[in-house]
Amino acid sequence: APIHLLFCLSAAAHCVLTAFLCMWVLCNAQSNSGTPVIQLRLAGENRKHHEGRVEVFYNGVWGTVCDDDFSIYAAQVVCRELGFVDAESWSPSAKYGRGEGQIWLDNVYCAGGEKSLAQCGSNGFGVSDCKHSEDVGVVCNQKRIAGFKFIRNQGLTVQVEDVRIRATYAHRKRVPITEGFLEVKDGGKWRQICNEEWTEMNSRVICGMYGFPGEKRFNVKSYKLLAKRRKKNYWGFSVNCTGNEANLATCKLGRAIELKGNSTCGKGMPVVVSCVPGRAFAPSVSTGFRKAYRLEQPLVRLRGGAMIGEGRVEVLKNGVWGTVCDDNWNIRAATVVCRELGFGSAKEALTGARLGQGIGPVHMNEVECSGFEKSLTECHFNRDSLGCSHEEDAAVRCNIPAMGFHNRLRLNGGRNPYEGRVEVLAERNGSLVWGTVCSDSWGTMEAMVVCRQLGLGFASHAFQETWYWQGDSSADAVVMSGVRCSGTELTLDQCLHHGKYVHCPRGGGRFAAGVSCTQTAPDLVLSAQVVEQTTYLEDRPMYALQCAHEENCLSSSANKADASSYRRLLRFSSQIHNNGQSDFRPRAAPHSWVWHECHRHYHSMEVFTHYDLISLNGTKVAEGHKASFCLEDTHCDDGIQKRYECANFGAQGITVGCWDTYRHDIDCQWIDITDVKPGDYIFQVVINPNYEVAESDYTNNILKCRSRYDGQRIWTYNCRIGGSVSSEAEETFPGLLTNQLSHR
């Protein structure tokens, strides 16, 4: 088709005529081979810019494609026709929503080498027995074909090879880059955009896609001076964004701009974008990554995500954290959450508890946001969450700034990219060199930070010996030691460590630190209700506690106690759920489990839980520990099969969607309070206290209850998962009062 007709002539009348002719050509033209000329686009809700429902422009009308006989080869043709290098997958059954109007193609068959979907076999245009419930969708590789010639019509979305913010020379060493000339890559060349029709909404979208929550003003005079001295190569179109788009590729293409060499954009200059970074990503020189990551999240937080900027959405109401139901959850609401937390726009609005199930109440349902609210709590929503379960918890993935963290760390010698010896880039004698990390004190928390920094997900294991992984011999020297992480850091060098003064008694080599990473992780959560409802006291004679005594389940005073004396035990049941995305398995292999003759069972973990009674000033007054003598699926949610049981030396673990119950009447399921005086206390249970097994969220591993003991009876109340059980100020967010939808 004669695409060159798109270029406007000098007069406005010629522009109108050209646009008309272009549409006429696209509607009616046949190629030399007789193949109809079509145009494709991706459409639909809750999608990224490189995925969506396939729509075809033919005979002046947009229509969809039926999923009958569609294949990955057809998806490849679609993606390449749209300027992407390849297809990753395709989806039947209107995954991206049902289209409207025509279904142009049915029974599409492609070999994969066709230049256009119109060249593939089909029933013919408009010949279909499908419904829009069968509309097909594709996911393309994000990478664009270099030098690809896009077909453009005003009103369609912006299609370019790439977009960048080009910083001035003075700002190029800053990380992240927050300000500079905006450039788009088209036809293999970087081009500027004329600012004559540029709006704040356009800048908002650019900042959002680069991981920044907002835009700000900049020094126009200095950029005008710079622009005068630079050779300009303008792009031939303007851009129309509403401000809610997650990417420039979903903004509408504006009018064609007359390109007149140096006279182009005579009343303006190249577009400059200046963005405000979130607190965690404040600009610094490239070596300044040592500030600890401390993000204030007063009303909204993310939990259970593998990467920074993703997770299950949780909101605070009256001092209690709860989740958001996914009914009507969309990219606008997700973007409000992301910007509120200091990230950019949302890449994805996730439904169906894709990032794990939460606990506690469901605070918000049927959330409706304009996209411009300062907080999710300002959006309209329905307080009634009847019918919503944690299987419908909403989650987000946000755009985050390019910090270059992954360039300062690498894994070497592993069998796959997700494992290996940890090697870091460190400054030695004025130059940057690669070296290893001392494995003294190396554990799961440190491995978690490494995997997150590399964008590889959660830690699966932390290794203190890596002799079986042959790393780079030039990087054998230890350059980092004494590493201690809290688990919230963005990079390994934000963790506590010895700095330039390395101290590693065992040396590197075979004892260099290593990790393996995984995309999913378990998440254990204790049922607060079960603990609160099952606590009671029992006085039990010492002669009936011999096995428990051998396993250190009694306080130290029991060592001198007479066999006929009694111990006072605070008994309770614990029900431990796996709400994560993968099974909880003991780290130790079965051959290393320890056999306990007295109780005749294996311990698969040295310590699985800690039980403590603590005074109100934080002093332990009684304690016990619960070795994991058996991890199994006691019960599971409907439709989930039990996978683990202890009988006959079976496999141990807790399946996703199942729970392990330790009944109050089994040995060691207690705290020995024989020596405790009457008073008010905090009863505390911690699961996986030594972080022996990696989880997606450790903050929900602790349960605290208030307890009152009068010497004969005990009352346990106000049990909470995570956080404090002291008298908390009632915190309410205005949205729950002013924006509730009373009738739905």
PDB file of C-alpha atoms in Angstrom, residues 440-661:
ATOM      1  CA  ASP A 440      30.045 -16.597  57.706  1.00  0.00           C
ATOM      2  CA  SER A 441      26.544 -15.686  58.983  1.00  0.00           C
ATOM      3  CA  TRP A 442      25.152 -16.130  55.441  1.00  0.00           C
ATOM      4  CA  GLY A 443      21.497 -17.167  55.546  1.00  0.00           C
ATOM      5  CA  THR A 444      18.041 -16.926  54.018  1.00  0.00           C
ATOM      6  CA  MET A 445      17.591 -13.179  54.612  1.00  0.00           C
ATOM      7  CA  GLU A 446      20.816 -12.372  52.781  1.00  0.00           C
ATOM      8  CA  ALA A 447      19.855 -14.727  49.936  1.00  0.00           C
ATOM      9  CA  MET A 448      16.444 -13.013  49.706  1.00  0.00           C
ATOM     10  CA  VAL A 449      18.110  -9.645  49.081  1.00  0.00           C
ATOM     11  CA  VAL A 450      20.402 -11.130  46.404  1.00  0.00           C
ATOM     12  CA  CYS A 451      17.516 -12.724  44.504  1.00  0.00           C
ATOM     13  CA  ARG A 452      15.463  -9.529  44.691  1.00  0.00           C
ATOM     14  CA  GLN A 453      18.390  -7.373  43.541  1.00  0.00           C
ATOM     15  CA  LEU A 454      18.862  -9.599  40.483  1.00  0.00           C
ATOM     16  CA  GLY A 455      15.130  -9.705  39.725  1.00  0.00           C
ATOM     17  CA  LEU A 456      15.070 -13.490  40.161  1.00  0.00           C
ATOM     18  CA  GLY A 457      12.257 -13.694  42.712  1.00  0.00           C
ATOM     19  CA  PHE A 458      12.496 -15.259  46.167  1.00  0.00           C
ATOM     20  CA  ALA A 459      15.392 -17.152  47.710  1.00  0.00           C
ATOM     21  CA  SER A 460      15.030 -20.903  47.654  1.00  0.00           C
ATOM     22  CA  HIS A 461      18.244 -21.728  49.529  1.00  0.00           C
ATOM     23  CA  ALA A 462      21.272 -19.970  51.012  1.00  0.00           C
ATOM     24  CA  PHE A 463      24.538 -21.893  50.636  1.00  0.00           C
ATOM     25  CA  GLN A 464      27.613 -21.564  52.854  1.00  0.00           C
ATOM     26  CA  GLU A 465      29.676 -23.907  50.687  1.00  0.00           C
ATOM     27  CA  THR A 466      29.920 -23.555  46.919  1.00  0.00           C
ATOM     28  CA  TRP A 467      32.887 -25.739  45.946  1.00  0.00           C
ATOM     29  CA  TYR A 468      30.652 -27.580  43.441  1.00  0.00           C
ATOM     30  CA  TRP A 469      30.011 -24.319  41.510  1.00  0.00           C
ATOM     31  CA  GLN A 470      32.987 -23.226  39.465  1.00  0.00           C
ATOM     32  CA  GLY A 471      32.822 -19.436  39.402  1.00  0.00           C
ATOM     33  CA  ASP A 472      35.089 -16.987  37.629  1.00  0.00           C
ATOM     34  CA  SER A 473      38.639 -17.734  38.884  1.00  0.00           C
ATOM     35  CA  SER A 474      39.530 -14.053  38.617  1.00  0.00           C
ATOM     36  CA  ALA A 475      36.755 -13.333  41.161  1.00  0.00           C
ATOM     37  CA  ASP A 476      37.838 -15.826  43.861  1.00  0.00           C
ATOM     38  CA  ALA A 477      39.031 -13.165  46.322  1.00  0.00           C
ATOM     39  CA  VAL A 478      36.615 -12.274  49.140  1.00  0.00           C
ATOM     40  CA  VAL A 479      35.566  -8.607  48.799  1.00  0.00           C
ATOM     41  CA  MET A 480      32.591  -8.559  51.201  1.00  0.00           C
ATOM     42  CA  SER A 481      32.160 -10.034  54.685  1.00  0.00           C
ATOM     43  CA  GLY A 482      30.023  -9.789  57.804  1.00  0.00           C
ATOM     44  CA  VAL A 483      26.819  -9.411  55.776  1.00  0.00           C
ATOM     45  CA  ARG A 484      23.643  -9.130  57.868  1.00  0.00           C
ATOM     46  CA  CYS A 485      20.344  -8.233  56.171  1.00  0.00           C
ATOM     47  CA  SER A 486      16.914  -7.516  57.584  1.00  0.00           C
ATOM     48  CA  GLY A 487      15.323  -8.664  54.338  1.00  0.00           C
ATOM     49  CA  THR A 488      13.857  -5.298  53.271  1.00  0.00           C
ATOM     50  CA  GLU A 489      16.988  -3.947  51.574  1.00  0.00           C
ATOM     51  CA  LEU A 490      17.031  -3.265  47.835  1.00  0.00           C
ATOM     52  CA  THR A 491      20.676  -4.277  47.417  1.00  0.00           C
ATOM     53  CA  LEU A 492      23.222  -6.396  49.247  1.00  0.00           C
ATOM     54  CA  ASP A 493      25.461  -3.409  49.984  1.00  0.00           C
ATOM     55  CA  GLN A 494      22.573  -1.739  51.848  1.00  0.00           C
ATOM     56  CA  CYS A 495      22.871  -4.572  54.409  1.00  0.00           C
ATOM     57  CA  LEU A 496      25.213  -4.288  57.373  1.00  0.00           C
ATOM     58  CA  HIS A 497      28.694  -5.505  56.427  1.00  0.00           C
ATOM     59  CA  HIS A 498      32.356  -4.936  57.236  1.00  0.00           C
ATOM     60  CA  GLY A 499      32.911  -2.406  54.458  1.00  0.00           C
ATOM     61  CA  LYS A 500      36.407  -2.259  52.988  1.00  0.00           C
ATOM     62  CA  TYR A 501      37.933  -4.130  55.942  1.00  0.00           C
ATOM     63  CA  VAL A 502      37.153  -7.729  55.030  1.00  0.00           C
ATOM     64  CA  HIS A 503      37.308 -10.329  57.807  1.00  0.00           C
ATOM     65  CA  CYS A 504      36.637 -13.924  56.726  1.00  0.00           C
ATOM     66  CA  PRO A 505      38.404 -16.546  58.913  1.00  0.00           C
ATOM     67  CA  ARG A 506      37.408 -19.488  56.709  1.00  0.00           C
ATOM     68  CA  GLY A 507      38.353 -17.609  53.550  1.00  0.00           C
ATOM     69  CA  GLY A 508      36.528 -17.717  50.235  1.00  0.00           C
ATOM     70  CA  GLY A 509      36.988 -20.526  47.759  1.00  0.00           C
ATOM     71  CA  ARG A 510      34.772 -23.440  48.698  1.00  0.00           C
ATOM     72  CA  PHE A 511      33.238 -21.360  51.513  1.00  0.00           C
ATOM     73  CA  ALA A 512      32.061 -18.489  49.291  1.00  0.00           C
ATOM     74  CA  ALA A 513      28.364 -17.618  49.685  1.00  0.00           C
ATOM     75  CA  GLY A 514      25.834 -18.913  47.172  1.00  0.00           C
ATOM     76  CA  VAL A 515      22.095 -18.797  46.515  1.00  0.00           C
ATOM     77  CA  SER A 516      19.346 -20.417  44.523  1.00  0.00           C
ATOM     78  CA  CYS A 517      16.275 -18.374  43.591  1.00  0.00           C
ATOM     79  CA  THR A 518      12.688 -19.199  42.688  1.00  0.00           C
ATOM     80  CA  GLN A 519       9.684 -17.335  41.306  1.00  0.00           C
ATOM     81  CA  THR A 520       7.304 -18.614  43.997  1.00  0.00           C
ATOM     82  CA  ALA A 521       7.513 -19.251  47.732  1.00  0.00           C
ATOM     83  CA  PRO A 522       5.358 -20.624  50.569  1.00  0.00           C
ATOM     84  CA  ASP A 523       3.772 -18.360  53.177  1.00  0.00           C
ATOM     85  CA  LEU A 524       2.894 -19.843  56.561  1.00  0.00           C
ATOM     86  CA  VAL A 525       0.228 -18.143  58.676  1.00  0.00           C
ATOM     87  CA  LEU A 526      -0.990 -19.200  62.113  1.00  0.00           C
ATOM     88  CA  SER A 527      -4.726 -19.117  62.866  1.00  0.00           C
ATOM     89  CA  ALA A 528      -5.164 -16.541  65.649  1.00  0.00           C
ATOM     90  CA  GLN A 529      -8.723 -17.697  66.274  1.00  0.00           C
ATOM     91  CA  VAL A 530      -7.738 -21.319  66.941  1.00  0.00           C
ATOM     92  CA  VAL A 531      -5.030 -20.292  69.425  1.00  0.00           C
ATOM     93  CA  GLU A 532      -7.364 -17.910  71.269  1.00  0.00           C
ATOM     94  CA  GLN A 533     -10.166 -20.477  71.521  1.00  0.00           C
ATOM     95  CA  THR A 534      -8.096 -23.447  72.716  1.00  0.00           C
ATOM     96  CA  THR A 535      -5.812 -22.121  75.498  1.00  0.00           C
ATOM     97  CA  TYR A 536      -6.197 -23.717  78.942  1.00  0.00           C
ATOM     98  CA  LEU A 537      -4.085 -24.812  81.939  1.00  0.00           C
ATOM     99  CA  GLU A 538      -3.174 -28.373  82.885  1.00  0.00           C
ATOM    100  CA  ASP A 539      -1.255 -29.601  85.942  1.00  0.00           C
ATOM    101  CA  ARG A 540       0.652 -32.720  84.865  1.00  0.00           C
ATOM    102  CA  PRO A 541       2.907 -34.982  86.989  1.00  0.00           C
ATOM    103  CA  MET A 542       6.624 -35.135  86.160  1.00  0.00           C
ATOM    104  CA  TYR A 543       6.550 -38.908  85.770  1.00  0.00           C
ATOM    105  CA  ALA A 544       4.202 -38.446  82.749  1.00  0.00           C
ATOM    106  CA  LEU A 545       6.546 -35.916  81.137  1.00  0.00           C
ATOM    107  CA  GLN A 546       9.753 -37.882  80.684  1.00  0.00           C
ATOM    108  CA  CYS A 547       9.771 -37.770  76.863  1.00  0.00           C
ATOM    109  CA  ALA A 548       8.928 -34.067  76.866  1.00  0.00           C
ATOM    110  CA  HIS A 549      11.701 -33.469  79.397  1.00  0.00           C
ATOM    111  CA  GLU A 550      14.209 -35.268  77.175  1.00  0.00           C
ATOM    112  CA  GLU A 551      13.221 -33.009  74.266  1.00  0.00           C
ATOM    113  CA  ASN A 552      13.646 -29.804  76.333  1.00  0.00           C
ATOM    114  CA  CYS A 553       9.942 -28.943  76.305  1.00  0.00           C
ATOM    115  CA  LEU A 554       9.959 -27.980  80.019  1.00  0.00           C
ATOM    116  CA  SER A 555      11.535 -25.040  81.800  1.00  0.00           C
ATOM    117  CA  SER A 556      15.002 -25.459  83.328  1.00  0.00           C
ATOM    118  CA  SER A 557      13.613 -25.841  86.880  1.00  0.00           C
ATOM    119  CA  ALA A 558      12.224 -29.237  85.807  1.00  0.00           C
ATOM    120  CA  ASN A 559      15.794 -30.602  85.853  1.00  0.00           C
ATOM    121  CA  LYS A 560      15.701 -30.608  89.679  1.00  0.00           C
ATOM    122  CA  ALA A 561      12.036 -31.477  90.101  1.00  0.00           C
ATOM    123  CA  ASP A 562      10.864 -34.593  91.925  1.00  0.00           C
ATOM    124  CA  ALA A 563       9.178 -37.269  89.798  1.00  0.00           C
ATOM    125  CA  SER A 564       5.995 -36.938  91.855  1.00  0.00           C
ATOM    126  CA  SER A 565       5.800 -33.133  91.490  1.00  0.00           C
ATOM    127  CA  TYR A 566       3.538 -31.384  88.992  1.00  0.00           C
ATOM    128  CA  ARG A 567       4.239 -28.943  86.170  1.00  0.00           C
ATOM    129  CA  ARG A 568       1.699 -26.283  85.182  1.00  0.00           C
ATOM    130  CA  LEU A 569       1.326 -26.225  81.390  1.00  0.00           C
ATOM    131  CA  LEU A 570      -0.331 -23.570  79.236  1.00  0.00           C
ATOM    132  CA  ARG A 571      -1.794 -25.744  76.471  1.00  0.00           C
ATOM    133  CA  PHE A 572      -3.230 -24.645  73.114  1.00  0.00           C
ATOM    134  CA  SER A 573      -3.752 -25.853  69.562  1.00  0.00           C
ATOM    135  CA  SER A 574      -2.029 -24.324  66.565  1.00  0.00           C
ATOM    136  CA  GLN A 575      -3.298 -24.471  63.005  1.00  0.00           C
ATOM    137  CA  ILE A 576      -0.692 -23.420  60.454  1.00  0.00           C
ATOM    138  CA  HIS A 577      -1.891 -22.555  56.937  1.00  0.00           C
ATOM    139  CA  ASN A 578       0.205 -22.290  53.786  1.00  0.00           C
ATOM    140  CA  ASN A 579      -1.223 -19.251  51.969  1.00  0.00           C
ATOM    141  CA  GLY A 580       1.704 -18.919  49.556  1.00  0.00           C
ATOM    142  CA  GLN A 581       2.302 -20.040  45.983  1.00  0.00           C
ATOM    143  CA  SER A 582       4.489 -23.112  46.572  1.00  0.00           C
ATOM    144  CA  ASP A 583       4.666 -25.925  49.096  1.00  0.00           C
ATOM    145  CA  PHE A 584       6.481 -25.487  52.411  1.00  0.00           C
ATOM    146  CA  ARG A 585       9.190 -28.161  52.567  1.00  0.00           C
ATOM    147  CA  PRO A 586      11.873 -28.764  55.219  1.00  0.00           C
ATOM    148  CA  ARG A 587      15.270 -27.606  54.081  1.00  0.00           C
ATOM    149  CA  ALA A 588      16.980 -30.760  55.304  1.00  0.00           C
ATOM    150  CA  ALA A 589      16.818 -33.871  53.110  1.00  0.00           C
ATOM    151  CA  PRO A 590      15.191 -36.992  54.684  1.00  0.00           C
ATOM    152  CA  HIS A 591      18.530 -38.751  55.161  1.00  0.00           C
ATOM    153  CA  SER A 592      19.586 -36.009  57.605  1.00  0.00           C
ATOM    154  CA  TRP A 593      16.391 -36.009  59.709  1.00  0.00           C
ATOM    155  CA  VAL A 594      16.982 -36.885  63.379  1.00  0.00           C
ATOM    156  CA  TRP A 595      15.203 -39.871  64.933  1.00  0.00           C
ATOM    157  CA  HIS A 596      13.823 -39.372  68.466  1.00  0.00           C
ATOM    158  CA  GLU A 597      13.390 -42.723  70.128  1.00  0.00           C
ATOM    159  CA  CYS A 598      11.219 -41.554  73.024  1.00  0.00           C
ATOM    160  CA  HIS A 599       8.431 -40.120  70.854  1.00  0.00           C
ATOM    161  CA  ARG A 600       9.419 -42.380  67.948  1.00  0.00           C
ATOM    162  CA  HIS A 601       9.354 -39.749  65.238  1.00  0.00           C
ATOM    163  CA  TYR A 602      11.726 -37.822  62.974  1.00  0.00           C
ATOM    164  CA  HIS A 603      12.580 -34.143  63.356  1.00  0.00           C
ATOM    165  CA  SER A 604      12.757 -32.638  59.853  1.00  0.00           C
ATOM    166  CA  MET A 605      13.567 -29.128  61.155  1.00  0.00           C
ATOM    167  CA  GLU A 606      15.643 -28.333  64.216  1.00  0.00           C
ATOM    168  CA  VAL A 607      13.157 -25.683  65.373  1.00  0.00           C
ATOM    169  CA  PHE A 608       9.799 -25.058  63.725  1.00  0.00           C
ATOM    170  CA  THR A 609       8.114 -22.738  66.250  1.00  0.00           C
ATOM    171  CA  HIS A 610       8.932 -20.744  69.381  1.00  0.00           C
ATOM    172  CA  TYR A 611       6.387 -20.441  72.180  1.00  0.00           C
ATOM    173  CA  ASP A 612       7.015 -17.658  74.713  1.00  0.00           C
ATOM    174  CA  LEU A 613       5.307 -15.842  77.566  1.00  0.00           C
ATOM    175  CA  ILE A 614       6.636 -12.287  77.809  1.00  0.00           C
ATOM    176  CA  SER A 615       6.151  -9.566  80.408  1.00  0.00           C
ATOM    177  CA  LEU A 616       4.702  -6.246  79.258  1.00  0.00           C
ATOM    178  CA  ASN A 617       8.201  -4.728  79.341  1.00  0.00           C
ATOM    179  CA  GLY A 618       9.488  -7.395  76.919  1.00  0.00           C
ATOM    180  CA  THR A 619      11.205  -9.850  79.289  1.00  0.00           C
ATOM    181  CA  LYS A 620      10.708 -13.578  78.705  1.00  0.00           C
ATOM    182  CA  VAL A 621       9.204 -15.218  81.786  1.00  0.00           C
ATOM    183  CA  ALA A 622       8.589 -18.651  80.230  1.00  0.00           C
ATOM    184  CA  GLU A 623       9.537 -20.240  76.952  1.00  0.00           C
ATOM    185  CA  GLY A 624       9.473 -23.421  74.985  1.00  0.00           C
ATOM    186  CA  HIS A 625      10.313 -24.517  71.490  1.00  0.00           C
ATOM    187  CA  LYS A 626       8.558 -26.864  69.137  1.00  0.00           C
ATOM    188  CA  ALA A 627      10.796 -29.036  67.030  1.00  0.00           C
ATOM    189  CA  SER A 628       9.145 -29.917  63.758  1.00  0.00           C
ATOM    190  CA  PHE A 629       8.693 -33.584  64.471  1.00  0.00           C
ATOM    191  CA  CYS A 630       6.254 -33.864  61.597  1.00  0.00           C
ATOM    192  CA  LEU A 631       4.989 -31.535  58.884  1.00  0.00           C
ATOM    193  CA  GLU A 632       1.915 -32.842  57.096  1.00  0.00           C
ATOM    194  CA  ASP A 633      -1.367 -31.846  55.488  1.00  0.00           C
ATOM    195  CA  THR A 634      -3.979 -32.318  58.224  1.00  0.00           C
ATOM    196  CA  HIS A 635      -6.753 -30.726  56.139  1.00  0.00           C
ATOM    197  CA  CYS A 636      -6.988 -28.901  52.801  1.00  0.00           C
ATOM    198  CA  ASP A 637      -9.331 -26.470  51.078  1.00  0.00           C
ATOM    199  CA  ASP A 638     -11.959 -27.984  48.799  1.00  0.00           C
ATOM    200  CA  GLY A 639     -10.494 -29.363  45.597  1.00  0.00           C
ATOM    201  CA  ILE A 640      -6.911 -29.633  46.909  1.00  0.00           C
ATOM    202  CA  GLN A 641      -5.303 -33.035  47.430  1.00  0.00           C
ATOM    203  CA  LYS A 642      -3.149 -33.814  50.464  1.00  0.00           C
ATOM    204  CA  ARG A 643       0.443 -34.451  49.436  1.00  0.00           C
ATOM    205  CA  TYR A 644       2.312 -34.878  52.706  1.00  0.00           C
ATOM    206  CA  GLU A 645       1.840 -37.287  55.594  1.00  0.00           C
ATOM    207  CA  CYS A 646       4.224 -38.577  58.227  1.00  0.00           C
ATOM    208  CA  ALA A 647       3.149 -42.210  58.314  1.00  0.00           C
ATOM    209  CA  ASN A 648       5.735 -44.739  57.098  1.00  0.00           C
ATOM    210  CA  PHE A 649       8.527 -42.166  56.896  1.00  0.00           C
ATOM    211  CA  GLY A 650       6.523 -40.224  54.297  1.00  0.00           C
ATOM    212  CA  ALA A 651       7.400 -36.924  52.647  1.00  0.00           C
ATOM    213  CA  GLN A 652       6.955 -33.936  54.962  1.00  0.00           C
ATOM    214  CA  GLY A 653       5.642 -30.490  54.099  1.00  0.00           C
ATOM    215  CA  ILE A 654       2.511 -28.329  53.859  1.00  0.00           C
ATOM    216  CA  THR A 655       0.774 -28.013  50.478  1.00  0.00           C
ATOM    217  CA  VAL A 656      -0.502 -24.653  49.217  1.00  0.00           C
ATOM    218  CA  GLY A 657      -4.108 -24.357  50.411  1.00  0.00           C
ATOM    219  CA  CYS A 658      -3.627 -26.893  53.234  1.00  0.00           C
ATOM    220  CA  TRP A 659      -2.887 -26.613  56.935  1.00  0.00           C
ATOM    221  CA  ASP A 660      -1.063 -28.583  59.603  1.00  0.00           C
ATOM    222  CA  THR A 661      -2.793 -28.808  62.993  1.00  0.00           C
TER     223      THR A 661
END
